[in-house]
Short mmCIF file of C-alpha atoms and ligand atoms in Angstrom, two decimals:
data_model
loop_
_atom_site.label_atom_id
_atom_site.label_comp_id
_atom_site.label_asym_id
_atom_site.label_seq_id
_atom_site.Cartn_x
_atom_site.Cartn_y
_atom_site.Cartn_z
CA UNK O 106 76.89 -9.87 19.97
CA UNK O 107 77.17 -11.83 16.64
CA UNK O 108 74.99 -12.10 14.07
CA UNK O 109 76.69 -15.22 12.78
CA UNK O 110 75.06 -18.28 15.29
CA UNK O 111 75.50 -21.37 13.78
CA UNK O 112 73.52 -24.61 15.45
CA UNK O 113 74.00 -27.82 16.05
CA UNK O 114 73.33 -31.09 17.27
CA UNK O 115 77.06 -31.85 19.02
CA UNK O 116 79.76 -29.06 19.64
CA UNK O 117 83.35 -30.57 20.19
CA UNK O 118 85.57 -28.04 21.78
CA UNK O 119 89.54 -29.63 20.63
CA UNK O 120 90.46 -30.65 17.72
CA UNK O 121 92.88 -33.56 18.83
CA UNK O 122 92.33 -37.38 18.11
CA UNK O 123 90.05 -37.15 21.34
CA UNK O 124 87.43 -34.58 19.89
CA UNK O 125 88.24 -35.49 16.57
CA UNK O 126 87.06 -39.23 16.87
CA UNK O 127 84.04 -38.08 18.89
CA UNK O 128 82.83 -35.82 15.75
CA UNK O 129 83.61 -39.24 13.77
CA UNK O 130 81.07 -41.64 15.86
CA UNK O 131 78.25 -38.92 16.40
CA UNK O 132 78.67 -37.74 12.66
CA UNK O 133 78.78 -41.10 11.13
CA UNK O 134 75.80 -41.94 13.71
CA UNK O 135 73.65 -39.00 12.03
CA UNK O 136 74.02 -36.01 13.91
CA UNK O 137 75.02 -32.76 12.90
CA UNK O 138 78.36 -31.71 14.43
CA UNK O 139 80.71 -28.97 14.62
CA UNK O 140 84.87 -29.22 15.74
CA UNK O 141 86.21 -26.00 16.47
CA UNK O 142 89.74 -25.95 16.87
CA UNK O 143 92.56 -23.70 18.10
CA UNK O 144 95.12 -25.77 16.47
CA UNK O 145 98.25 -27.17 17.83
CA UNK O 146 98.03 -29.59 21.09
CA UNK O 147 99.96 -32.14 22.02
CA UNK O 148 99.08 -34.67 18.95
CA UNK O 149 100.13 -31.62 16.77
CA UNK O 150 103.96 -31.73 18.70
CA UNK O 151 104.14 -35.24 17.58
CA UNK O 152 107.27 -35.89 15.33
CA UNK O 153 106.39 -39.36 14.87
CA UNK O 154 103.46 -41.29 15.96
CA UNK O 155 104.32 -44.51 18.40
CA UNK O 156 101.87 -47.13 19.15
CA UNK O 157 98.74 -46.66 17.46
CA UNK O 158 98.03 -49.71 15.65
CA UNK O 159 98.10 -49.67 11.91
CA UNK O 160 99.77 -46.27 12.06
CA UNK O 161 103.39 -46.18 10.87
CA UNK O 162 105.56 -44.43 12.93
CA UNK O 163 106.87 -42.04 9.94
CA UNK O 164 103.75 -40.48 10.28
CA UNK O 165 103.63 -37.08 12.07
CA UNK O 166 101.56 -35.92 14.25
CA UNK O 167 100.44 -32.92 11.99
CA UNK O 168 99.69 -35.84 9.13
CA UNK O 169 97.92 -37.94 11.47
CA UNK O 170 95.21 -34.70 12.56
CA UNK O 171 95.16 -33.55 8.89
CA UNK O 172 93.81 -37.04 7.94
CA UNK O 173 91.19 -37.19 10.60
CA UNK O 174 89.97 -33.56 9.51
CA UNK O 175 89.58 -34.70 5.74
CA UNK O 176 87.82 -37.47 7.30
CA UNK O 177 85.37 -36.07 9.38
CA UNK O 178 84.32 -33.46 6.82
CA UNK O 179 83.64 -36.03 4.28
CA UNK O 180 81.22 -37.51 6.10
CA UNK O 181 79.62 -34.30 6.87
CA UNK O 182 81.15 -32.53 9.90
CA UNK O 183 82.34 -29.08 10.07
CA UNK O 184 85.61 -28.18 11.27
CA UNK O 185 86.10 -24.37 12.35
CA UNK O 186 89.76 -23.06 13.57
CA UNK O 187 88.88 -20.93 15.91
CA UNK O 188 89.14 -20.68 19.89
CA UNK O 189 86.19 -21.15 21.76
CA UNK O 190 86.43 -18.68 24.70
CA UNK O 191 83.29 -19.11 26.40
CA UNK O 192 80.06 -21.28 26.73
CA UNK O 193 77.11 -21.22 28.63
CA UNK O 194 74.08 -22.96 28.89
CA UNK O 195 71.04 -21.27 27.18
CA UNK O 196 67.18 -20.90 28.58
CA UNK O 197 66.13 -23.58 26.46
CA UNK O 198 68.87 -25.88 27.86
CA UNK O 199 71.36 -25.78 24.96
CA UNK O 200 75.00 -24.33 25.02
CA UNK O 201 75.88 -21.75 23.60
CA UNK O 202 79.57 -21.05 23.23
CA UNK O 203 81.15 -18.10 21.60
CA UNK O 204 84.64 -18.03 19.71
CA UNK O 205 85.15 -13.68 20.71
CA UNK O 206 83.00 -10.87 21.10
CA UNK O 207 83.77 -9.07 17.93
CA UNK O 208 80.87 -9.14 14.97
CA UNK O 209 83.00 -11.48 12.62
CA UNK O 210 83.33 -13.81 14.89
CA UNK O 211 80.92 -16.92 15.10
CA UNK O 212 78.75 -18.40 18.14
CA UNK O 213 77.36 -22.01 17.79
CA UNK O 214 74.29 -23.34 19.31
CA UNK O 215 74.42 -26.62 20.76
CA UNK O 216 72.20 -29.71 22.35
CA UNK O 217 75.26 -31.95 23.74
CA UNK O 218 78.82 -30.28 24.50
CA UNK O 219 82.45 -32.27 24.19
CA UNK O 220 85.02 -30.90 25.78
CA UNK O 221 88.27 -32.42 24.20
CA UNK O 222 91.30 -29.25 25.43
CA UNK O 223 94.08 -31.21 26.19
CA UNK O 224 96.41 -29.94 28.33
CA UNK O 225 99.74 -28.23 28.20
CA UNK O 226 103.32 -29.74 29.45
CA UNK O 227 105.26 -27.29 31.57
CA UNK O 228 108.36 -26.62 30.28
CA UNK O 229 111.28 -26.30 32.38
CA UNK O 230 113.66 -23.40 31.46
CA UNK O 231 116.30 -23.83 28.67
CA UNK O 232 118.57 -25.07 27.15
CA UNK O 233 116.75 -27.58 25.77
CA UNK O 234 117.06 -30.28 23.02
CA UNK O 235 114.27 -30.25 20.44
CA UNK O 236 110.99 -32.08 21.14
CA UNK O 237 111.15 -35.67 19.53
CA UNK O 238 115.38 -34.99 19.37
CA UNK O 239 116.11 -35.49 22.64
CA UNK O 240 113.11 -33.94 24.63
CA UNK O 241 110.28 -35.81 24.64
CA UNK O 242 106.76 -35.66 26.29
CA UNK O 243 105.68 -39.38 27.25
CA UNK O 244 107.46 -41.91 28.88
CA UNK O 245 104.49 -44.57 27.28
CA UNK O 246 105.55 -43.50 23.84
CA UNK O 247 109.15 -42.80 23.93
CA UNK O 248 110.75 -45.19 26.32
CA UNK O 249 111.49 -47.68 23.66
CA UNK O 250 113.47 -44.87 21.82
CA UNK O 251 116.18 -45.02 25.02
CA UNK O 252 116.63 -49.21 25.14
CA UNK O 253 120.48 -49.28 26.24
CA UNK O 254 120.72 -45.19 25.59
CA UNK O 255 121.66 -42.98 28.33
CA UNK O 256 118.61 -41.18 29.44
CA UNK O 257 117.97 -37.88 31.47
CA UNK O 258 115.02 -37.32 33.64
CA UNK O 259 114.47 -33.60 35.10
CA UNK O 260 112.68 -32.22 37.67
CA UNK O 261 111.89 -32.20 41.62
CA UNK O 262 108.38 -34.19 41.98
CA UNK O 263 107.27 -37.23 43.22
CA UNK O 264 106.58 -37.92 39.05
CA UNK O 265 110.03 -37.20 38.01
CA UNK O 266 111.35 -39.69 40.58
CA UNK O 267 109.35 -42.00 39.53
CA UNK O 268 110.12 -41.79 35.84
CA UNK O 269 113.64 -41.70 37.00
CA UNK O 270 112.97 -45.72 38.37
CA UNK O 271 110.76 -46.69 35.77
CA UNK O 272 113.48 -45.94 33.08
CA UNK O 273 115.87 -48.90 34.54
CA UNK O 274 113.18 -50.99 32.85
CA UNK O 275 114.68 -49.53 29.26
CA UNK O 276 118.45 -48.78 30.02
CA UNK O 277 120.81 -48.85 32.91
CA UNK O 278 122.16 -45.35 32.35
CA UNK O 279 119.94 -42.78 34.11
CA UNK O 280 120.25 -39.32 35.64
CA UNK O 281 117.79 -37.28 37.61
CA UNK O 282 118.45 -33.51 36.72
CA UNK O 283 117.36 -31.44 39.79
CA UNK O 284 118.86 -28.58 37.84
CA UNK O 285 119.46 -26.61 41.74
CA UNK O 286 115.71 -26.75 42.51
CA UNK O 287 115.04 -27.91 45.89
CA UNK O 288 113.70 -31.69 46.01
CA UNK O 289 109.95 -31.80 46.85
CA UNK O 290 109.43 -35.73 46.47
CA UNK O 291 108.59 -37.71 49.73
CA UNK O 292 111.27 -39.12 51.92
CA UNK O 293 109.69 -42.28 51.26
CA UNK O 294 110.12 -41.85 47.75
CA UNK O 295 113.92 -40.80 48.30
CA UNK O 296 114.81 -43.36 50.05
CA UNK O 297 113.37 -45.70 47.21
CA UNK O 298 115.10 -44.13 44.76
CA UNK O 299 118.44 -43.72 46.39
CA UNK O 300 117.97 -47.69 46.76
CA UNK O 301 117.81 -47.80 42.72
CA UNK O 302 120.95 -47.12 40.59
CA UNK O 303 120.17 -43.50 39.24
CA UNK O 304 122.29 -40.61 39.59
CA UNK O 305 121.14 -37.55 40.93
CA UNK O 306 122.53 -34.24 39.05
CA UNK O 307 122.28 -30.82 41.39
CA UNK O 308 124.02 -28.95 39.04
CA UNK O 309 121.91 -26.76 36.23
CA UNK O 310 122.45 -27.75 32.47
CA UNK O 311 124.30 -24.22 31.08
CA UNK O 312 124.39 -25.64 27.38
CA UNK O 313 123.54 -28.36 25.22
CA UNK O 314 125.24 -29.90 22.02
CA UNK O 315 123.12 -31.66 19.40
CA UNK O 316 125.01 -33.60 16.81
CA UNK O 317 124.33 -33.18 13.13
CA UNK O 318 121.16 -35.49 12.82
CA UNK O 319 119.47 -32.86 15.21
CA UNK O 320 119.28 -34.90 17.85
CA UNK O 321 120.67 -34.28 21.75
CA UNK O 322 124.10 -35.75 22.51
CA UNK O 323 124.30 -34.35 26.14
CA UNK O 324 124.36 -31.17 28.50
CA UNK O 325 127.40 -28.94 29.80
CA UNK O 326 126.59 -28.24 33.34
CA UNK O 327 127.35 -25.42 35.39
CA UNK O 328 130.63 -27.01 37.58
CA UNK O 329 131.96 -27.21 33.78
CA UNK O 330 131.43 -31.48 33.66
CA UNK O 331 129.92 -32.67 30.24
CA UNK O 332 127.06 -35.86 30.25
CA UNK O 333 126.29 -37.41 27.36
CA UNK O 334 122.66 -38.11 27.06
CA UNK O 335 120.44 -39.26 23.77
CA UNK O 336 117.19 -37.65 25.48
CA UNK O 337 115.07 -37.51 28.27
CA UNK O 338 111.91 -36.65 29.87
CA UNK O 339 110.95 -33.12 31.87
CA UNK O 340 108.33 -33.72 34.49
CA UNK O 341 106.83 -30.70 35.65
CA UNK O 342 103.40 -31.02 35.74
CA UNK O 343 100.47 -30.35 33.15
CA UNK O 344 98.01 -27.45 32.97
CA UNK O 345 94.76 -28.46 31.99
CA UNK O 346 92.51 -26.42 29.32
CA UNK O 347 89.93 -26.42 31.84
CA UNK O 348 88.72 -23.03 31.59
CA UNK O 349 85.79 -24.10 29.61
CA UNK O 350 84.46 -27.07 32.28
CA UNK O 351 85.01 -24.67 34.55
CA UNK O 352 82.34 -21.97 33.22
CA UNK O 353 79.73 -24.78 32.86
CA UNK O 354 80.67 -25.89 36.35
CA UNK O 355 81.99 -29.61 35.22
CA UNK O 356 83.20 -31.20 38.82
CA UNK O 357 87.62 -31.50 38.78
CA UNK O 358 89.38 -34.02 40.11
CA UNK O 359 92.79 -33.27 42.48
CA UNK O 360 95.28 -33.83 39.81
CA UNK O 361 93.15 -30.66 37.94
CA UNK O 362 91.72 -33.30 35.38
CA UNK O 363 87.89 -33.19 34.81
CA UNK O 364 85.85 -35.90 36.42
CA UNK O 365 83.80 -37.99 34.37
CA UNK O 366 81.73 -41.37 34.13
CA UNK O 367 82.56 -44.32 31.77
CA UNK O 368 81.05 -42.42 28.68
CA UNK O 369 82.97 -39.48 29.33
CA UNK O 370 79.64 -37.92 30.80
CA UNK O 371 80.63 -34.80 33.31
CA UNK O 372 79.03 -33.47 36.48
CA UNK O 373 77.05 -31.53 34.42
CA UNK O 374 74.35 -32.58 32.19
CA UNK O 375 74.56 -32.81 28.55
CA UNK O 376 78.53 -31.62 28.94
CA UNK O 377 81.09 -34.75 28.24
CA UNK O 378 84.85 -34.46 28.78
CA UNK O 379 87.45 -36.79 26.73
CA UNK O 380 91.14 -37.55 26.50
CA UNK O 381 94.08 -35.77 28.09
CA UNK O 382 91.70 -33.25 30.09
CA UNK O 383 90.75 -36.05 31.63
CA UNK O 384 92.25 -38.79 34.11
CA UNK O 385 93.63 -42.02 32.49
CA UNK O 386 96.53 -42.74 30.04
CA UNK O 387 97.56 -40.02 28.11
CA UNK O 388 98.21 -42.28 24.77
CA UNK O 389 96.32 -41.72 21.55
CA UNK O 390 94.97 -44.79 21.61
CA UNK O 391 92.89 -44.08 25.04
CA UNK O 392 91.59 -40.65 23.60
CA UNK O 393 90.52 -42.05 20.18
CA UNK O 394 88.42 -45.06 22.65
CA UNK O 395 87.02 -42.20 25.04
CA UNK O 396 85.83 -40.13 22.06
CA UNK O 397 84.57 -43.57 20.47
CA UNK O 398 82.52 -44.00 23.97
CA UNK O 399 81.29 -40.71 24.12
CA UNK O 400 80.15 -40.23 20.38
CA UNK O 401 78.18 -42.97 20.88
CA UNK O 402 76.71 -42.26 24.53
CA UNK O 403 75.64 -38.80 22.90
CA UNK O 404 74.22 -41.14 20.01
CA UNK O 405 71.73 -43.11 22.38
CA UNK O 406 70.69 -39.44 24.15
CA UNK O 407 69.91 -37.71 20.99
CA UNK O 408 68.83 -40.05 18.17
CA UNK O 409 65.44 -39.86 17.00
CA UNK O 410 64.36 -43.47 16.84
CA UNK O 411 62.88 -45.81 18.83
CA UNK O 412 60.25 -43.35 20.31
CA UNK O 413 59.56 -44.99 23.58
CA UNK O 414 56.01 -46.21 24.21
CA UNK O 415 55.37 -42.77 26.32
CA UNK O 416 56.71 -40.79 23.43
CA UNK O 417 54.16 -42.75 21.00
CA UNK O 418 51.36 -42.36 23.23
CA UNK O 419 51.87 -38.86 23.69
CA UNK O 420 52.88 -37.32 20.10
CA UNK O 421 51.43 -40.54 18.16
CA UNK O 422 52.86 -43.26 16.08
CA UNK O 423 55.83 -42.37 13.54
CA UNK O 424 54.55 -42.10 10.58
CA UNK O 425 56.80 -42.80 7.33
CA UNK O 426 57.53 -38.84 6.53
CA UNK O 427 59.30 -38.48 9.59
CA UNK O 428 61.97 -40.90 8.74
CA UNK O 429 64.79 -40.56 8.20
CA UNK O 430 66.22 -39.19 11.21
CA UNK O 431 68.78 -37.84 9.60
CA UNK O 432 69.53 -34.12 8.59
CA UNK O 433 69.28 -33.40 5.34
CA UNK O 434 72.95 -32.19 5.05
CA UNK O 435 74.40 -35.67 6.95
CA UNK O 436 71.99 -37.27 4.19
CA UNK O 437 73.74 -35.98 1.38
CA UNK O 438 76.96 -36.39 2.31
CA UNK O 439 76.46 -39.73 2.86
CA UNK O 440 74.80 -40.55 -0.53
CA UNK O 441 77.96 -38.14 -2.00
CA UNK O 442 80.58 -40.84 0.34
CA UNK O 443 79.02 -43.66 -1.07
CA UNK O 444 78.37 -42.61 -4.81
CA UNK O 445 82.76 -41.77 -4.38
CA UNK O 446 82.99 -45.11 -3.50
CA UNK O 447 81.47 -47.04 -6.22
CA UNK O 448 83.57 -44.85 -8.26
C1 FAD M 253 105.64 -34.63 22.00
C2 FAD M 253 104.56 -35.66 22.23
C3 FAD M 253 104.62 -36.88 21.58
C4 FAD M 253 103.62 -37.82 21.78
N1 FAD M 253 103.70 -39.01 21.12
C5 FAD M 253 102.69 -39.89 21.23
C6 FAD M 253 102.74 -41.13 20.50
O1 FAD M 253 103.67 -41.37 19.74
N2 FAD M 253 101.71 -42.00 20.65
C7 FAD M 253 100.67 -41.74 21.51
O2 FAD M 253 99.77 -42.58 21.61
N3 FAD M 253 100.59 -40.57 22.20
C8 FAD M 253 101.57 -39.65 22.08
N4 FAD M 253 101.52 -38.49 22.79
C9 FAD M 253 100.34 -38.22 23.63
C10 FAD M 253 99.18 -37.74 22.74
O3 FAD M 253 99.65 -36.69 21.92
C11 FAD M 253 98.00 -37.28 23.57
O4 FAD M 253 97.64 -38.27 24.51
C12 FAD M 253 96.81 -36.97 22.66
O5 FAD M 253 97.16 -35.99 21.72
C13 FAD M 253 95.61 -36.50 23.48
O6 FAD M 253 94.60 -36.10 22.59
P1 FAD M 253 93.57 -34.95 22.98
O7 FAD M 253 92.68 -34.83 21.78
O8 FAD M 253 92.98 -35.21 24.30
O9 FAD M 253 94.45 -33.62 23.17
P2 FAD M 253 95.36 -32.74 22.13
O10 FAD M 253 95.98 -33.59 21.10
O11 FAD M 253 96.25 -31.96 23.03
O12 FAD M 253 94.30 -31.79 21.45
C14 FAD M 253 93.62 -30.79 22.17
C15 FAD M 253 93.17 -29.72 21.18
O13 FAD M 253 92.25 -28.83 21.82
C16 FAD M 253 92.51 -27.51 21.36
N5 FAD M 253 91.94 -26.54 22.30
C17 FAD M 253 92.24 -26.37 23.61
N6 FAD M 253 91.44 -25.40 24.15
C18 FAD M 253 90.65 -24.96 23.13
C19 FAD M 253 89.61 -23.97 23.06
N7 FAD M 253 89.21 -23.27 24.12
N8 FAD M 253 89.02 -23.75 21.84
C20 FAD M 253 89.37 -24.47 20.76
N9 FAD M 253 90.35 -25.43 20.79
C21 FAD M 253 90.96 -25.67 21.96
C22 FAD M 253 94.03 -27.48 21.29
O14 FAD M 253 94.46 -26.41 20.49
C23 FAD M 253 94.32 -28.85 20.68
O15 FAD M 253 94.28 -28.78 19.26
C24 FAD M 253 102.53 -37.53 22.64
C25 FAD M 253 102.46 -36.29 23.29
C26 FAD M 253 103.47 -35.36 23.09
C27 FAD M 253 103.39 -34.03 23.78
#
């Protein structure tokens, strides 16, 4: 057990744009908040950054988090890399969630929980071009990339089908790279795509050549045939960071996301869930507006003021040294933000 419990008012598990713009809306709305973070994710495998408004696409995805951690902090958030292993809820109805079991290693104390883990893409086996050079993660974000370029899509499921059709949109060159798996979409589905102009590839990809700019130019497949390709999508499913909703008992969808309401409120009291761990479109943009709607849910539950009528007639009316409801650490960095600004 560790001496080292540290408590506050919000605990965001995942320190992606999702958790990260949660800590921004409850920390800029006054309560004390702590992001721990394992570090990498899926914004962190981002070689460039596609449609987030205002956001050049030079900017990498590493840039992108390091900004929003600078940010955060400066208004008076911690950020801790660590990985939270467990959480629980404690006898006074808080959460306590622990980063290991060793003494060094901290626990945190909390009143509202955000779950914001992601999820991770399951890679097929190589060869395989380099992510953002030919491989890439989301069909949202990197279709443009492929307008008139021949495009790969790989895998067996009903979603790599579908990906398969939904490139046409962006190019009329498209394969579907079973890579000698045995097709598992529909016969519904087959028939609908053997209706659209991809080709289907049985054959496994034995090499790859890049050219000197990094990127793919195509695979070698195992009859010995050559296809040139600028990149492509691998569909094979995600696996959701979900070990954490599923100590507290937060209700799953199907699909393995975690269910929640419009605020990003789970199954389980005081516990939200935001971005990719949860259904919806997994685009920046989305997290950043569920963390937005969940900071400021957890805002309305845990702010001090208005004391309903109830609240006055039972503890008495607020008198002026109670205000304001602010810690005294949120205060100062506030006072510090703005005194940097006048500068
Ligand atoms: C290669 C690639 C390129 C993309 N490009 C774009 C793009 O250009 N534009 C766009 O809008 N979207 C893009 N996306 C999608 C976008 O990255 C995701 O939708 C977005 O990152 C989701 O944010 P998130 O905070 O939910 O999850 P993530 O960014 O995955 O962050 C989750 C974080 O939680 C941490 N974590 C998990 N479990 C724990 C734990 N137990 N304890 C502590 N920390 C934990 C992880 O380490 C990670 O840091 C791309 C995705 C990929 C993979």
């Amino acid at each position: 057990m560790t001496d080292d419990l540290r408590e506050y008012e919000v605990a965001v598990v995942g320190g992606g744009p999702a958790g990260l713009t949660t800590a921004l809306y409850t920390t800029r709305l006054s309560h004390d908040t702590v992001v721990m973070n394992r570090g990498g994710g899926r914004a962190a495998m981002m070689t460039e950054t596609h449609n987030v408004i205002g956001v050049t696409e030079d900017v990498s995805g590493k840039e992108l988090l390091q900004t929003a951690r600078e940010q955060i902090q400066h208004y008076g958030a911690d950020y801790v890399r660590n990985f939270v292993e467990s959480v629980e809820r404690t006898e006074d109805g808080r959460f306590r969630l622990s980063t290991g079991s060793g003494d060094g290693d901290p626990a945190f104390l909390a009143e509202r929980v955000v779950l914001a883990t992601g999820f991770s893409d399951e890679r097929p086996d190589p060869p395989l071009p380099p992510t953002g050079r030919g491989l890439h993660w989301c069909l949202h974000c990197d279709a443009y990339l492929f307008v008139d370029e021949p495009v790969f899509v790989m895998g067996t499921g009903e979603s790599a089908a579908h990906v398969a059709m939904i490139m046409l949109n962006f190019t009329d060159e498209v394969d579907l790279l079973t890579r000698g798996d045995e097709i598992e979409w529909s016969d519904e589905t087959d028939r609908q795509l053997r209706a659209h102009p991809v080709e289907i590839v049985e054959e496994d990809v034995a090499a790859m050549e890049k050219g000197d700019d990094g990127w793919l130019e195509g695979f070698e497949f195992e009859d010995g045939t050559f296809r040139e390709y600028r990149g492509g999508f691998p569909m094979y499913g995600s696996d959701y960071n979900a070990e954490l909703a599923d100590q507290l008992g937060c209700e799953r969808n199907d699909d393995g996301t975690v269910a929640v309401g419009e605020a990003g409120e789970t199954s389980v009291t005081g516990v939200y869930a935001v971005g990719d761990l949860t259904a919806g479109h997994n685009q920046i943009p989305v997290a950043m507006g569920e963390g937005a709607n969940a900071g400021i849910d957890i805002h309305y539950e845990l702010r001090e003021f208005p004391k309903s009528v109830a609240e006055i007639e039972a503890e008495g009316e607020v008198s002026p040294d109670q205000v304001p409801g602010i810690s005294r650490k949120l205060r100062e960095a506030a006072r510090e933000f703005r005194a940097a600004g006048d500068d």
